[in-house]
């Protein structure tokens, strides 16, 4: 899945598909504080692509 760069915030599923990892991994990284997430309402959680790139680049 290709995520457009002009879209600032992305869903957990979109970020997981982009990096080829599970949604559970994304949620776990949010919970342990290594990935910043933003809440837009009671059920909508979004992630900045730049935050995801930084979080997953640091584990290499």
PDB file of C-alpha atoms in Angstrom:
ATOM      1  CA  UNK A   1       0.000   0.000   0.000  1.00  0.00           C
ATOM      2  CA  UNK A   2       1.328   3.419  -0.935  1.00  0.00           C
ATOM      3  CA  UNK A   3       0.503   6.256   1.444  1.00  0.00           C
ATOM      4  CA  UNK A   4       0.322   9.697  -0.136  1.00  0.00           C
ATOM      5  CA  UNK A   5       2.848  12.130   1.345  1.00  0.00           C
ATOM      6  CA  UNK A   6       0.400  15.063   1.228  1.00  0.00           C
ATOM      7  CA  UNK A   7      -1.861  13.316   3.743  1.00  0.00           C
ATOM      8  CA  UNK A   8      -0.479  14.175   7.178  1.00  0.00           C
ATOM      9  CA  UNK A   9      -2.360  11.718   9.420  1.00  0.00           C
ATOM     10  CA  UNK A  10      -2.884   8.018   8.667  1.00  0.00           C
ATOM     11  CA  UNK A  11      -4.869   5.208  10.250  1.00  0.00           C
ATOM     12  CA  UNK A  12      -3.263   2.389  12.208  1.00  0.00           C
ATOM     13  CA  UNK A  13      -4.180  -0.033   9.411  1.00  0.00           C
ATOM     14  CA  UNK A  14      -2.638   2.137   6.698  1.00  0.00           C
ATOM     15  CA  UNK A  15       0.644   2.510   8.590  1.00  0.00           C
ATOM     16  CA  UNK A  16       0.736  -1.220   9.368  1.00  0.00           C
ATOM     17  CA  UNK A  17       0.172  -2.095   5.695  1.00  0.00           C
ATOM     18  CA  UNK A  18       2.793   0.427   4.563  1.00  0.00           C
ATOM     19  CA  UNK A  19       5.474  -1.138   6.785  1.00  0.00           C
ATOM     20  CA  UNK A  20       4.271  -4.729   6.370  1.00  0.00           C
ATOM     21  CA  UNK A  21       3.644  -5.248  10.082  1.00  0.00           C
ATOM     22  CA  UNK A  22       0.554  -6.062  12.118  1.00  0.00           C
ATOM     23  CA  UNK A  23      -1.916  -3.615  13.617  1.00  0.00           C
ATOM     24  CA  UNK A  24      -1.055  -5.152  16.991  1.00  0.00           C
ATOM     25  CA  UNK A  25       2.564  -4.067  16.590  1.00  0.00           C
ATOM     26  CA  UNK A  26       1.470  -0.502  15.863  1.00  0.00           C
ATOM     27  CA  UNK A  27      -0.838  -0.502  18.902  1.00  0.00           C
ATOM     28  CA  UNK A  28       1.917  -1.956  21.087  1.00  0.00           C
ATOM     29  CA  UNK A  29       4.371   0.741  19.954  1.00  0.00           C
ATOM     30  CA  UNK A  30       1.759   3.436  20.719  1.00  0.00           C
ATOM     31  CA  UNK A  31       1.138   1.953  24.169  1.00  0.00           C
ATOM     32  CA  UNK A  32       4.841   1.740  25.092  1.00  0.00           C
ATOM     33  CA  UNK A  33       5.400   5.318  23.904  1.00  0.00           C
ATOM     34  CA  UNK A  34       7.784   4.654  21.012  1.00  0.00           C
ATOM     35  CA  UNK A  35       5.196   5.786  18.447  1.00  0.00           C
ATOM     36  CA  UNK A  36       3.202   8.999  18.844  1.00  0.00           C
ATOM     37  CA  UNK A  37      -0.511   8.789  18.018  1.00  0.00           C
ATOM     38  CA  UNK A  38      -3.213  11.437  17.861  1.00  0.00           C
ATOM     39  CA  UNK A  39      -6.847  10.889  18.820  1.00  0.00           C
ATOM     40  CA  UNK A  40      -9.560  12.520  16.695  1.00  0.00           C
ATOM     41  CA  UNK A  41     -12.696  11.571  18.574  1.00  0.00           C
ATOM     42  CA  UNK A  42     -13.539   8.548  20.706  1.00  0.00           C
ATOM     43  CA  UNK A  43     -12.532   5.871  18.171  1.00  0.00           C
ATOM     44  CA  UNK A  44     -10.325   7.575  15.611  1.00  0.00           C
ATOM     45  CA  UNK A  45      -6.572   7.241  16.177  1.00  0.00           C
ATOM     46  CA  UNK A  46      -4.186   8.639  13.575  1.00  0.00           C
ATOM     47  CA  UNK A  47      -0.426   8.600  13.152  1.00  0.00           C
ATOM     48  CA  UNK A  48       1.823  11.078  11.377  1.00  0.00           C
ATOM     49  CA  UNK A  49       3.882   9.350   8.716  1.00  0.00           C
ATOM     50  CA  UNK A  50       6.974  11.263   9.876  1.00  0.00           C
ATOM     51  CA  UNK A  51       6.514   9.884  13.421  1.00  0.00           C
ATOM     52  CA  UNK A  52       6.167   6.343  12.064  1.00  0.00           C
ATOM     53  CA  UNK A  53       9.273   6.737   9.897  1.00  0.00           C
ATOM     54  CA  UNK A  54      11.272   7.942  12.897  1.00  0.00           C
ATOM     55  CA  UNK A  55      10.008   5.126  15.152  1.00  0.00           C
ATOM     56  CA  UNK A  56      10.740   2.347  12.677  1.00  0.00           C
ATOM     57  CA  UNK A  57      14.015   3.820  11.448  1.00  0.00           C
ATOM     58  CA  UNK A  58      15.400   3.758  15.010  1.00  0.00           C
ATOM     59  CA  UNK A  59      14.985  -0.017  15.323  1.00  0.00           C
ATOM     60  CA  UNK A  60      17.281  -0.832  12.373  1.00  0.00           C
TER      61      UNK A  60
END
